[in-house]
PDB file of C-alpha atoms in Angstrom:
ATOM      1  CA  UNK A1218     -59.140  60.346 -52.344  1.00 73.00           C
ATOM      2  CA  UNK A1219     -62.409  59.742 -54.212  1.00 73.00           C
ATOM      3  CA  UNK A1220     -62.832  61.080 -57.743  1.00 78.00           C
ATOM      4  CA  UNK A1221     -65.632  61.173 -60.253  1.00 75.00           C
ATOM      5  CA  UNK A1222     -64.892  60.799 -63.938  1.00 78.00           C
ATOM      6  CA  UNK A1223     -65.396  64.491 -64.709  1.00 76.00           C
ATOM      7  CA  UNK A1224     -63.561  67.643 -65.753  1.00 78.00           C
ATOM      8  CA  UNK A1225     -63.187  68.633 -62.090  1.00 75.00           C
ATOM      9  CA  UNK A1226     -60.859  65.647 -61.635  1.00 84.00           C
ATOM     10  CA  UNK A1227     -58.543  66.601 -64.521  1.00 88.00           C
ATOM     11  CA  UNK A1228     -55.904  68.262 -62.247  1.00 86.00           C
ATOM     12  CA  UNK A1229     -55.386  64.917 -60.491  1.00 90.00           C
ATOM     13  CA  UNK A1230     -55.201  62.920 -63.718  1.00 91.00           C
ATOM     14  CA  UNK A1231     -52.757  65.438 -65.178  1.00 92.00           C
ATOM     15  CA  UNK A1232     -50.610  65.377 -62.039  1.00 92.00           C
ATOM     16  CA  UNK A1233     -50.297  61.595 -62.234  1.00 93.00           C
ATOM     17  CA  UNK A1234     -49.445  61.597 -65.954  1.00 93.00           C
ATOM     18  CA  UNK A1235     -45.707  62.005 -65.311  1.00 94.00           C
ATOM     19  CA  UNK A1236     -42.975  59.474 -64.530  1.00 94.00           C
ATOM     20  CA  UNK A1237     -41.182  62.081 -62.410  1.00 95.00           C
ATOM     21  CA  UNK A1238     -44.245  62.829 -60.289  1.00 95.00           C
ATOM     22  CA  UNK A1239     -44.989  59.121 -59.833  1.00 95.00           C
ATOM     23  CA  UNK A1240     -41.429  58.656 -58.524  1.00 95.00           C
ATOM     24  CA  UNK A1241     -41.936  61.639 -56.196  1.00 95.00           C
ATOM     25  CA  UNK A1242     -45.050  60.014 -54.749  1.00 94.00           C
ATOM     26  CA  UNK A1243     -43.133  56.789 -54.085  1.00 93.00           C
ATOM     27  CA  UNK A1244     -40.395  58.757 -52.298  1.00 94.00           C
ATOM     28  CA  UNK A1245     -42.868  60.753 -50.216  1.00 93.00           C
ATOM     29  CA  UNK A1246     -44.720  57.566 -49.247  1.00 90.00           C
ATOM     30  CA  UNK A1247     -41.598  56.648 -47.268  1.00 90.00           C
ATOM     31  CA  UNK A1248     -41.145  60.015 -45.526  1.00 90.00           C
ATOM     32  CA  UNK A1249     -41.606  63.784 -46.029  1.00 91.00           C
ATOM     33  CA  UNK A1250     -38.831  65.437 -48.064  1.00 92.00           C
ATOM     34  CA  UNK A1251     -37.944  69.008 -48.919  1.00 92.00           C
ATOM     35  CA  UNK A1252     -37.649  70.279 -52.492  1.00 93.00           C
ATOM     36  CA  UNK A1253     -33.861  70.034 -52.513  1.00 91.00           C
ATOM     37  CA  UNK A1254     -33.897  66.424 -51.306  1.00 93.00           C
ATOM     38  CA  UNK A1255     -36.437  65.470 -53.978  1.00 95.00           C
ATOM     39  CA  UNK A1256     -34.406  67.223 -56.658  1.00 94.00           C
ATOM     40  CA  UNK A1257     -31.217  65.395 -55.631  1.00 94.00           C
ATOM     41  CA  UNK A1258     -32.986  62.019 -55.446  1.00 95.00           C
ATOM     42  CA  UNK A1259     -34.316  62.415 -59.013  1.00 95.00           C
ATOM     43  CA  UNK A1260     -31.279  64.261 -60.429  1.00 94.00           C
ATOM     44  CA  UNK A1261     -33.231  67.394 -61.334  1.00 94.00           C
ATOM     45  CA  UNK A1262     -32.746  71.082 -60.666  1.00 93.00           C
ATOM     46  CA  UNK A1263     -34.615  72.670 -57.749  1.00 91.00           C
ATOM     47  CA  UNK A1264     -36.457  74.939 -60.199  1.00 92.00           C
ATOM     48  CA  UNK A1265     -37.801  71.991 -62.210  1.00 94.00           C
ATOM     49  CA  UNK A1266     -38.674  70.127 -58.994  1.00 94.00           C
ATOM     50  CA  UNK A1267     -40.602  73.154 -57.717  1.00 93.00           C
ATOM     51  CA  UNK A1268     -42.763  72.996 -60.847  1.00 93.00           C
ATOM     52  CA  UNK A1269     -43.577  69.326 -60.219  1.00 96.00           C
ATOM     53  CA  UNK A1270     -44.318  70.047 -56.546  1.00 94.00           C
ATOM     54  CA  UNK A1271     -46.814  72.766 -57.504  1.00 92.00           C
ATOM     55  CA  UNK A1272     -48.561  70.356 -59.873  1.00 93.00           C
ATOM     56  CA  UNK A1273     -49.011  67.702 -57.167  1.00 94.00           C
ATOM     57  CA  UNK A1274     -50.013  70.303 -54.578  1.00 90.00           C
ATOM     58  CA  UNK A1275     -52.665  71.805 -56.868  1.00 87.00           C
ATOM     59  CA  UNK A1276     -54.136  68.331 -57.347  1.00 88.00           C
ATOM     60  CA  UNK A1277     -54.322  67.824 -53.585  1.00 86.00           C
ATOM     61  CA  UNK A1278     -51.993  64.807 -53.693  1.00 91.00           C
ATOM     62  CA  UNK A1279     -49.341  66.437 -51.515  1.00 90.00           C
ATOM     63  CA  UNK A1280     -49.224  69.394 -49.162  1.00 86.00           C
ATOM     64  CA  UNK A1281     -46.270  71.594 -48.285  1.00 86.00           C
ATOM     65  CA  UNK A1282     -45.140  73.447 -45.207  1.00 83.00           C
ATOM     66  CA  UNK A1283     -42.246  75.765 -44.436  1.00 82.00           C
ATOM     67  CA  UNK A1284     -39.792  74.437 -41.852  1.00 81.00           C
ATOM     68  CA  UNK A1285     -36.564  75.782 -40.465  1.00 78.00           C
ATOM     69  CA  UNK A1286     -33.353  74.245 -41.750  1.00 72.00           C
ATOM     70  CA  UNK A1287     -29.624  74.840 -41.434  1.00 71.00           C
ATOM     71  CA  UNK A1288     -29.691  77.002 -44.552  1.00 69.00           C
ATOM     72  CA  UNK A1289     -32.886  78.845 -43.637  1.00 77.00           C
ATOM     73  CA  UNK A1290     -36.544  78.074 -44.300  1.00 80.00           C
ATOM     74  CA  UNK A1291     -37.234  75.040 -46.492  1.00 85.00           C
ATOM     75  CA  UNK A1292     -40.401  73.809 -48.170  1.00 88.00           C
ATOM     76  CA  UNK A1293     -41.170  70.288 -46.963  1.00 89.00           C
ATOM     77  CA  UNK A1294     -43.471  68.064 -49.050  1.00 91.00           C
ATOM     78  CA  UNK A1295     -45.865  65.634 -47.373  1.00 91.00           C
ATOM     79  CA  UNK A1296     -48.047  63.020 -49.071  1.00 90.00           C
ATOM     80  CA  UNK A1297     -51.754  63.679 -48.364  1.00 86.00           C
ATOM     81  CA  UNK A1298     -53.379  60.794 -50.238  1.00 83.00           C
ATOM     82  CA  UNK A1299     -53.320  57.186 -49.038  1.00 78.00           C
ATOM     83  CA  UNK A1300     -55.241  55.781 -52.008  1.00 80.00           C
ATOM     84  CA  UNK A1301     -57.264  56.841 -55.019  1.00 82.00           C
ATOM     85  CA  UNK A1302     -60.677  55.572 -56.081  1.00 80.00           C
ATOM     86  CA  UNK A1303     -62.329  56.672 -59.321  1.00 82.00           C
ATOM     87  CA  UNK A1304     -66.104  56.509 -59.559  1.00 77.00           C
ATOM     88  CA  UNK A1305     -67.184  55.671 -63.103  1.00 79.00           C
ATOM     89  CA  UNK A1306     -70.692  56.703 -64.176  1.00 73.00           C
ATOM     90  CA  UNK A1307     -73.347  54.031 -63.771  1.00 63.00           C
ATOM     91  CA  UNK A1308     -77.041  53.698 -64.492  1.00 54.00           C
ATOM     92  CA  UNK A1309     -77.732  53.259 -60.791  1.00 49.00           C
ATOM     93  CA  UNK A1310     -75.970  56.492 -59.902  1.00 49.00           C
ATOM     94  CA  UNK A1311     -77.690  58.420 -62.698  1.00 46.00           C
ATOM     95  CA  UNK A1312     -81.061  57.311 -61.342  1.00 55.00           C
ATOM     96  CA  UNK A1313     -79.973  58.377 -57.832  1.00 61.00           C
ATOM     97  CA  UNK A1314     -80.985  55.099 -56.267  1.00 88.00           C
ATOM     98  CA  UNK A1315     -80.001  56.102 -52.774  1.00 93.00           C
ATOM     99  CA  UNK A1316     -81.434  57.853 -49.741  1.00 94.00           C
ATOM    100  CA  UNK A1317     -79.306  60.811 -48.643  1.00 95.00           C
ATOM    101  CA  UNK A1318     -79.198  62.556 -45.271  1.00 96.00           C
ATOM    102  CA  UNK A1319     -76.782  65.329 -44.277  1.00 96.00           C
ATOM    103  CA  UNK A1320     -76.300  65.805 -40.533  1.00 97.00           C
ATOM    104  CA  UNK A1321     -74.908  69.082 -39.232  1.00 97.00           C
ATOM    105  CA  UNK A1322     -71.805  68.792 -37.054  1.00 97.00           C
ATOM    106  CA  UNK A1323     -73.600  70.465 -34.136  1.00 97.00           C
ATOM    107  CA  UNK A1324     -76.666  68.176 -34.225  1.00 97.00           C
ATOM    108  CA  UNK A1325     -75.214  65.489 -31.957  1.00 98.00           C
ATOM    109  CA  UNK A1326     -77.547  63.690 -29.560  1.00 97.00           C
ATOM    110  CA  UNK A1327     -74.984  62.420 -27.055  1.00 97.00           C
ATOM    111  CA  UNK A1328     -71.509  63.472 -25.973  1.00 97.00           C
ATOM    112  CA  UNK A1329     -68.810  62.517 -23.524  1.00 97.00           C
ATOM    113  CA  UNK A1330     -65.688  64.555 -24.098  1.00 97.00           C
ATOM    114  CA  UNK A1331     -62.540  65.856 -22.426  1.00 96.00           C
ATOM    115  CA  UNK A1332     -60.375  68.896 -23.301  1.00 96.00           C
ATOM    116  CA  UNK A1333     -58.816  70.187 -25.349  1.00 95.00           C
ATOM    117  CA  UNK A1334     -62.238  70.984 -26.782  1.00 96.00           C
ATOM    118  CA  UNK A1335     -64.430  73.634 -28.329  1.00 97.00           C
ATOM    119  CA  UNK A1336     -66.977  74.411 -30.986  1.00 97.00           C
ATOM    120  CA  UNK A1337     -67.984  77.324 -33.177  1.00 97.00           C
ATOM    121  CA  UNK A1338     -70.569  78.547 -35.650  1.00 97.00           C
ATOM    122  CA  UNK A1339     -69.442  80.214 -38.920  1.00 95.00           C
ATOM    123  CA  UNK A1340     -69.825  83.547 -37.053  1.00 96.00           C
ATOM    124  CA  UNK A1341     -68.385  82.984 -33.564  1.00 96.00           C
ATOM    125  CA  UNK A1342     -66.860  80.735 -30.910  1.00 97.00           C
ATOM    126  CA  UNK A1343     -69.486  79.152 -28.657  1.00 97.00           C
ATOM    127  CA  UNK A1344     -68.581  79.955 -25.055  1.00 96.00           C
ATOM    128  CA  UNK A1345     -64.955  79.283 -24.144  1.00 94.00           C
ATOM    129  CA  UNK A1346     -62.223  76.930 -25.309  1.00 93.00           C
ATOM    130  CA  UNK A1347     -61.620  73.782 -23.228  1.00 95.00           C
ATOM    131  CA  UNK A1348     -64.922  73.954 -21.353  1.00 96.00           C
ATOM    132  CA  UNK A1349     -67.084  70.841 -22.117  1.00 97.00           C
ATOM    133  CA  UNK A1350     -70.216  72.447 -20.627  1.00 97.00           C
ATOM    134  CA  UNK A1351     -70.568  74.637 -23.722  1.00 97.00           C
ATOM    135  CA  UNK A1352     -71.214  71.521 -25.791  1.00 97.00           C
ATOM    136  CA  UNK A1353     -74.709  71.660 -24.214  1.00 96.00           C
ATOM    137  CA  UNK A1354     -75.231  75.348 -25.024  1.00 96.00           C
ATOM    138  CA  UNK A1355     -78.291  76.099 -27.180  1.00 94.00           C
ATOM    139  CA  UNK A1356     -76.056  77.631 -29.870  1.00 96.00           C
ATOM    140  CA  UNK A1357     -74.386  74.259 -30.420  1.00 96.00           C
ATOM    141  CA  UNK A1358     -77.158  73.410 -32.948  1.00 96.00           C
ATOM    142  CA  UNK A1359     -75.535  75.989 -35.243  1.00 96.00           C
ATOM    143  CA  UNK A1360     -71.975  74.679 -34.765  1.00 97.00           C
ATOM    144  CA  UNK A1361     -70.059  73.842 -37.933  1.00 97.00           C
ATOM    145  CA  UNK A1362     -66.760  72.848 -36.325  1.00 98.00           C
ATOM    146  CA  UNK A1363     -66.006  71.003 -33.100  1.00 98.00           C
ATOM    147  CA  UNK A1364     -63.000  69.339 -31.516  1.00 98.00           C
ATOM    148  CA  UNK A1365     -62.114  67.323 -28.413  1.00 98.00           C
ATOM    149  CA  UNK A1366     -59.119  65.504 -26.936  1.00 97.00           C
ATOM    150  CA  UNK A1367     -60.846  62.214 -26.129  1.00 97.00           C
ATOM    151  CA  UNK A1368     -64.339  60.820 -25.683  1.00 98.00           C
ATOM    152  CA  UNK A1369     -67.100  60.724 -28.293  1.00 98.00           C
ATOM    153  CA  UNK A1370     -69.930  62.493 -30.076  1.00 98.00           C
ATOM    154  CA  UNK A1371     -72.949  60.586 -31.363  1.00 98.00           C
ATOM    155  CA  UNK A1372     -75.552  61.498 -33.979  1.00 98.00           C
ATOM    156  CA  UNK A1373     -78.999  60.009 -34.595  1.00 97.00           C
ATOM    157  CA  UNK A1374     -80.622  60.117 -38.023  1.00 97.00           C
ATOM    158  CA  UNK A1375     -83.673  58.627 -39.738  1.00 96.00           C
ATOM    159  CA  UNK A1376     -83.588  55.654 -42.095  1.00 96.00           C
ATOM    160  CA  UNK A1377     -85.869  56.200 -45.123  1.00 95.00           C
ATOM    161  CA  UNK A1378     -85.393  52.723 -46.609  1.00 94.00           C
ATOM    162  CA  UNK A1379     -88.650  51.171 -47.867  1.00 93.00           C
ATOM    163  CA  UNK A1380     -89.611  47.521 -47.329  1.00 92.00           C
ATOM    164  CA  UNK A1381     -89.267  46.708 -51.030  1.00 93.00           C
ATOM    165  CA  UNK A1382     -85.784  48.285 -51.312  1.00 94.00           C
ATOM    166  CA  UNK A1383     -82.701  46.102 -50.840  1.00 95.00           C
ATOM    167  CA  UNK A1384     -79.736  47.963 -49.245  1.00 96.00           C
ATOM    168  CA  UNK A1385     -76.317  47.096 -50.608  1.00 94.00           C
ATOM    169  CA  UNK A1386     -74.049  49.927 -49.379  1.00 96.00           C
ATOM    170  CA  UNK A1387     -74.044  52.679 -46.775  1.00 97.00           C
ATOM    171  CA  UNK A1388     -71.615  55.489 -47.585  1.00 96.00           C
ATOM    172  CA  UNK A1389     -70.589  58.023 -44.914  1.00 97.00           C
ATOM    173  CA  UNK A1390     -68.347  60.943 -45.845  1.00 96.00           C
ATOM    174  CA  UNK A1391     -66.939  63.568 -43.495  1.00 97.00           C
ATOM    175  CA  UNK A1392     -63.982  65.928 -43.108  1.00 96.00           C
ATOM    176  CA  UNK A1393     -61.884  65.426 -40.010  1.00 96.00           C
ATOM    177  CA  UNK A1394     -58.405  65.565 -38.501  1.00 97.00           C
ATOM    178  CA  UNK A1395     -56.620  65.119 -35.179  1.00 97.00           C
ATOM    179  CA  UNK A1396     -56.770  67.719 -32.391  1.00 97.00           C
ATOM    180  CA  UNK A1397     -53.392  69.039 -31.251  1.00 94.00           C
ATOM    181  CA  UNK A1398     -52.584  72.061 -29.091  1.00 88.00           C
ATOM    182  CA  UNK A1399     -52.588  74.803 -31.751  1.00 87.00           C
ATOM    183  CA  UNK A1400     -51.716  72.717 -34.882  1.00 91.00           C
ATOM    184  CA  UNK A1401     -49.281  69.900 -35.617  1.00 93.00           C
ATOM    185  CA  UNK A1402     -49.215  67.980 -38.912  1.00 90.00           C
ATOM    186  CA  UNK A1403     -47.444  65.082 -37.149  1.00 92.00           C
ATOM    187  CA  UNK A1404     -50.010  64.333 -34.434  1.00 96.00           C
ATOM    188  CA  UNK A1405     -51.472  60.852 -35.017  1.00 96.00           C
ATOM    189  CA  UNK A1406     -54.848  59.983 -33.544  1.00 97.00           C
ATOM    190  CA  UNK A1407     -56.798  56.712 -33.590  1.00 98.00           C
ATOM    191  CA  UNK A1408     -60.413  57.555 -34.402  1.00 98.00           C
ATOM    192  CA  UNK A1409     -63.070  54.836 -34.004  1.00 98.00           C
ATOM    193  CA  UNK A1410     -66.423  54.755 -35.805  1.00 98.00           C
ATOM    194  CA  UNK A1411     -69.591  53.019 -34.562  1.00 98.00           C
ATOM    195  CA  UNK A1412     -72.979  52.461 -36.169  1.00 98.00           C
ATOM    196  CA  UNK A1413     -75.917  51.296 -34.042  1.00 98.00           C
ATOM    197  CA  UNK A1414     -73.496  50.337 -31.286  1.00 97.00           C
ATOM    198  CA  UNK A1415     -71.306  48.195 -33.577  1.00 98.00           C
ATOM    199  CA  UNK A1416     -67.698  49.225 -34.116  1.00 98.00           C
ATOM    200  CA  UNK A1417     -67.085  49.685 -37.833  1.00 98.00           C
ATOM    201  CA  UNK A1418     -63.336  50.144 -37.535  1.00 97.00           C
ATOM    202  CA  UNK A1419     -60.553  52.597 -36.883  1.00 97.00           C
ATOM    203  CA  UNK A1420     -58.742  55.239 -38.904  1.00 97.00           C
ATOM    204  CA  UNK A1421     -55.523  56.891 -37.738  1.00 96.00           C
ATOM    205  CA  UNK A1422     -55.481  60.580 -38.597  1.00 96.00           C
ATOM    206  CA  UNK A1423     -51.928  61.758 -39.352  1.00 94.00           C
ATOM    207  CA  UNK A1424     -52.224  65.218 -37.822  1.00 95.00           C
ATOM    208  CA  UNK A1425     -53.966  68.512 -37.142  1.00 96.00           C
ATOM    209  CA  UNK A1426     -53.423  70.740 -40.166  1.00 94.00           C
ATOM    210  CA  UNK A1427     -52.639  74.445 -40.045  1.00 91.00           C
ATOM    211  CA  UNK A1428     -50.062  74.985 -42.815  1.00 86.00           C
ATOM    212  CA  UNK A1429     -52.646  76.878 -44.888  1.00 88.00           C
ATOM    213  CA  UNK A1430     -56.126  78.246 -44.317  1.00 89.00           C
ATOM    214  CA  UNK A1431     -59.111  76.077 -45.153  1.00 91.00           C
ATOM    215  CA  UNK A1432     -60.845  76.984 -48.411  1.00 89.00           C
ATOM    216  CA  UNK A1433     -64.112  77.672 -46.573  1.00 92.00           C
ATOM    217  CA  UNK A1434     -62.760  78.696 -43.169  1.00 92.00           C
ATOM    218  CA  UNK A1435     -64.200  82.092 -42.091  1.00 94.00           C
ATOM    219  CA  UNK A1436     -61.860  85.085 -42.217  1.00 93.00           C
ATOM    220  CA  UNK A1437     -62.222  85.755 -38.476  1.00 96.00           C
ATOM    221  CA  UNK A1438     -61.044  82.240 -37.540  1.00 96.00           C
ATOM    222  CA  UNK A1439     -57.585  82.294 -35.822  1.00 93.00           C
ATOM    223  CA  UNK A1440     -54.721  81.199 -38.070  1.00 90.00           C
ATOM    224  CA  UNK A1441     -52.920  79.234 -35.331  1.00 90.00           C
ATOM    225  CA  UNK A1442     -55.649  76.605 -34.790  1.00 92.00           C
ATOM    226  CA  UNK A1443     -57.306  73.832 -36.841  1.00 93.00           C
ATOM    227  CA  UNK A1444     -57.719  74.937 -40.468  1.00 95.00           C
ATOM    228  CA  UNK A1445     -58.831  71.893 -42.459  1.00 95.00           C
ATOM    229  CA  UNK A1446     -59.111  68.113 -42.367  1.00 95.00           C
ATOM    230  CA  UNK A1447     -59.087  65.180 -44.763  1.00 94.00           C
ATOM    231  CA  UNK A1448     -62.268  64.053 -46.496  1.00 94.00           C
ATOM    232  CA  UNK A1449     -62.767  60.400 -45.543  1.00 94.00           C
ATOM    233  CA  UNK A1450     -65.318  57.980 -46.961  1.00 94.00           C
ATOM    234  CA  UNK A1451     -66.589  55.027 -44.941  1.00 96.00           C
ATOM    235  CA  UNK A1452     -68.461  52.318 -46.836  1.00 96.00           C
ATOM    236  CA  UNK A1453     -70.385  49.537 -45.118  1.00 97.00           C
ATOM    237  CA  UNK A1454     -71.302  46.821 -47.611  1.00 96.00           C
ATOM    238  CA  UNK A1455     -72.553  43.242 -47.677  1.00 95.00           C
ATOM    239  CA  UNK A1456     -68.904  42.087 -47.640  1.00 95.00           C
ATOM    240  CA  UNK A1457     -67.374  44.366 -44.994  1.00 96.00           C
ATOM    241  CA  UNK A1458     -66.442  47.940 -44.056  1.00 97.00           C
ATOM    242  CA  UNK A1459     -63.995  50.057 -46.074  1.00 95.00           C
ATOM    243  CA  UNK A1460     -62.229  53.379 -45.556  1.00 93.00           C
ATOM    244  CA  UNK A1461     -61.374  55.047 -48.872  1.00 89.00           C
ATOM    245  CA  UNK A1462     -61.462  51.658 -50.585  1.00 87.00           C
ATOM    246  CA  UNK A1463     -59.317  49.835 -48.007  1.00 89.00           C
ATOM    247  CA  UNK A1464     -61.033  47.160 -45.913  1.00 93.00           C
ATOM    248  CA  UNK A1465     -60.840  48.008 -42.203  1.00 95.00           C
ATOM    249  CA  UNK A1466     -63.163  45.340 -40.771  1.00 97.00           C
ATOM    250  CA  UNK A1467     -65.496  42.482 -41.624  1.00 97.00           C
ATOM    251  CA  UNK A1468     -68.555  44.340 -40.289  1.00 98.00           C
ATOM    252  CA  UNK A1469     -71.418  44.098 -42.810  1.00 97.00           C
ATOM    253  CA  UNK A1470     -74.779  45.787 -43.330  1.00 97.00           C
ATOM    254  CA  UNK A1471     -76.468  42.865 -41.592  1.00 96.00           C
ATOM    255  CA  UNK A1472     -74.193  43.270 -38.553  1.00 98.00           C
ATOM    256  CA  UNK A1473     -75.285  46.902 -38.033  1.00 97.00           C
ATOM    257  CA  UNK A1474     -79.013  46.151 -38.422  1.00 96.00           C
ATOM    258  CA  UNK A1475     -79.278  48.478 -41.383  1.00 97.00           C
ATOM    259  CA  UNK A1476     -83.090  48.262 -41.535  1.00 96.00           C
ATOM    260  CA  UNK A1477     -83.556  49.930 -38.144  1.00 96.00           C
ATOM    261  CA  UNK A1478     -85.836  52.981 -38.446  1.00 95.00           C
ATOM    262  CA  UNK A1479     -83.124  55.219 -37.003  1.00 96.00           C
ATOM    263  CA  UNK A1480     -79.360  54.947 -36.809  1.00 98.00           C
ATOM    264  CA  UNK A1481     -76.843  56.033 -34.212  1.00 98.00           C
ATOM    265  CA  UNK A1482     -73.428  57.086 -35.561  1.00 98.00           C
ATOM    266  CA  UNK A1483     -70.594  57.620 -33.079  1.00 98.00           C
ATOM    267  CA  UNK A1484     -67.125  59.126 -33.572  1.00 98.00           C
ATOM    268  CA  UNK A1485     -64.771  58.334 -30.698  1.00 98.00           C
ATOM    269  CA  UNK A1486     -61.223  58.713 -29.440  1.00 98.00           C
ATOM    270  CA  UNK A1487     -60.703  55.978 -26.860  1.00 97.00           C
ATOM    271  CA  UNK A1488     -58.656  56.493 -23.709  1.00 95.00           C
ATOM    272  CA  UNK A1489     -56.841  53.182 -24.241  1.00 95.00           C
ATOM    273  CA  UNK A1490     -55.933  53.754 -27.914  1.00 95.00           C
ATOM    274  CA  UNK A1491     -52.310  53.705 -28.984  1.00 96.00           C
ATOM    275  CA  UNK A1492     -52.593  57.246 -30.369  1.00 97.00           C
ATOM    276  CA  UNK A1493     -54.882  59.461 -28.282  1.00 97.00           C
ATOM    277  CA  UNK A1494     -54.648  62.581 -30.419  1.00 97.00           C
ATOM    278  CA  UNK A1495     -58.211  63.882 -30.384  1.00 98.00           C
ATOM    279  CA  UNK A1496     -60.481  64.686 -33.307  1.00 98.00           C
ATOM    280  CA  UNK A1497     -61.691  67.790 -35.155  1.00 98.00           C
ATOM    281  CA  UNK A1498     -64.896  67.628 -37.222  1.00 98.00           C
ATOM    282  CA  UNK A1499     -65.373  70.169 -40.015  1.00 98.00           C
ATOM    283  CA  UNK A1500     -68.832  71.018 -41.324  1.00 97.00           C
ATOM    284  CA  UNK A1501     -70.137  73.310 -44.055  1.00 95.00           C
ATOM    285  CA  UNK A1502     -68.439  76.705 -43.788  1.00 94.00           C
ATOM    286  CA  UNK A1503     -65.130  75.341 -42.427  1.00 96.00           C
ATOM    287  CA  UNK A1504     -62.191  73.389 -43.842  1.00 94.00           C
ATOM    288  CA  UNK A1505     -61.676  72.376 -47.459  1.00 92.00           C
ATOM    289  CA  UNK A1506     -64.996  70.661 -48.175  1.00 91.00           C
ATOM    290  CA  UNK A1507     -68.248  72.579 -47.888  1.00 90.00           C
ATOM    291  CA  UNK A1508     -70.307  69.757 -46.409  1.00 94.00           C
ATOM    292  CA  UNK A1509     -71.507  68.324 -43.098  1.00 96.00           C
ATOM    293  CA  UNK A1510     -71.620  64.589 -42.292  1.00 98.00           C
ATOM    294  CA  UNK A1511     -73.162  62.986 -45.368  1.00 97.00           C
ATOM    295  CA  UNK A1512     -74.937  59.604 -45.334  1.00 97.00           C
ATOM    296  CA  UNK A1513     -76.018  57.786 -48.502  1.00 96.00           C
ATOM    297  CA  UNK A1514     -77.765  54.430 -48.380  1.00 97.00           C
ATOM    298  CA  UNK A1515     -77.578  52.839 -51.836  1.00 95.00           C
ATOM    299  CA  UNK A1516     -80.245  50.275 -52.658  1.00 95.00           C
ATOM    300  CA  UNK A1517     -81.749  48.100 -55.378  1.00 90.00           C
ATOM    301  CA  UNK A1518     -85.130  46.470 -55.871  1.00 78.00           C
TER     302      UNK A1518
END
């Protein structure tokens, strides 16, 4: 999770300002637990524990889902956040010393995919589910969500870096999840990222989320399929490549030929991966974050 030092981040700071909630996070890092199990582990009443759960859920640190138990339906708590990075204000950021390009989910330039698959605009499904040919339909330029079981999609975008500007970090942010039949929060998928033909690294998505509707998901969208993803931030620097602050490879800006006049960015689910669980990409108008694939190349003189 990436935060700016602003009032919008206060719910997260407030949620973490509690010894009880910090202990809950440690417990949930080991495995999902229901409210009763958390209450027993911390010697609290279920009513008090429910209050703490709501605080963490509001902050986006955990998510909950209803599951069947021996005594009826139970609310299970699942940790959503792997790490937290706080962006402090800086002179460089205030001066907006970066080039920014936002690429729509449907503006891919190359594909090779296998079902399950599909894509949609904010108004309608494009063609039919599980038919790769519709990924070449003219309406695909308006797509704001797409999913596939394995294969890849690739995007090309311009590089506006000037000769006298020194690049020091490329930041790529996007919302994505696995792709399960219907939805399944426990459906791991190894997703690989490439830039200019160089593999940046891998991230394993924990699941395909459908426990609640996405904040921006259209009302007509079926409730039993992909609803939202996780916002992930890739950073390629002069020292290596990071996912949400955690180093995932030693690939640097020099390795990806960052000064090329155009870039190729590929998102892939490999056939030989340990977890072949597909991928869903959420663009503006779907999921929990109203954005497409965002690229920022930070630079200095």
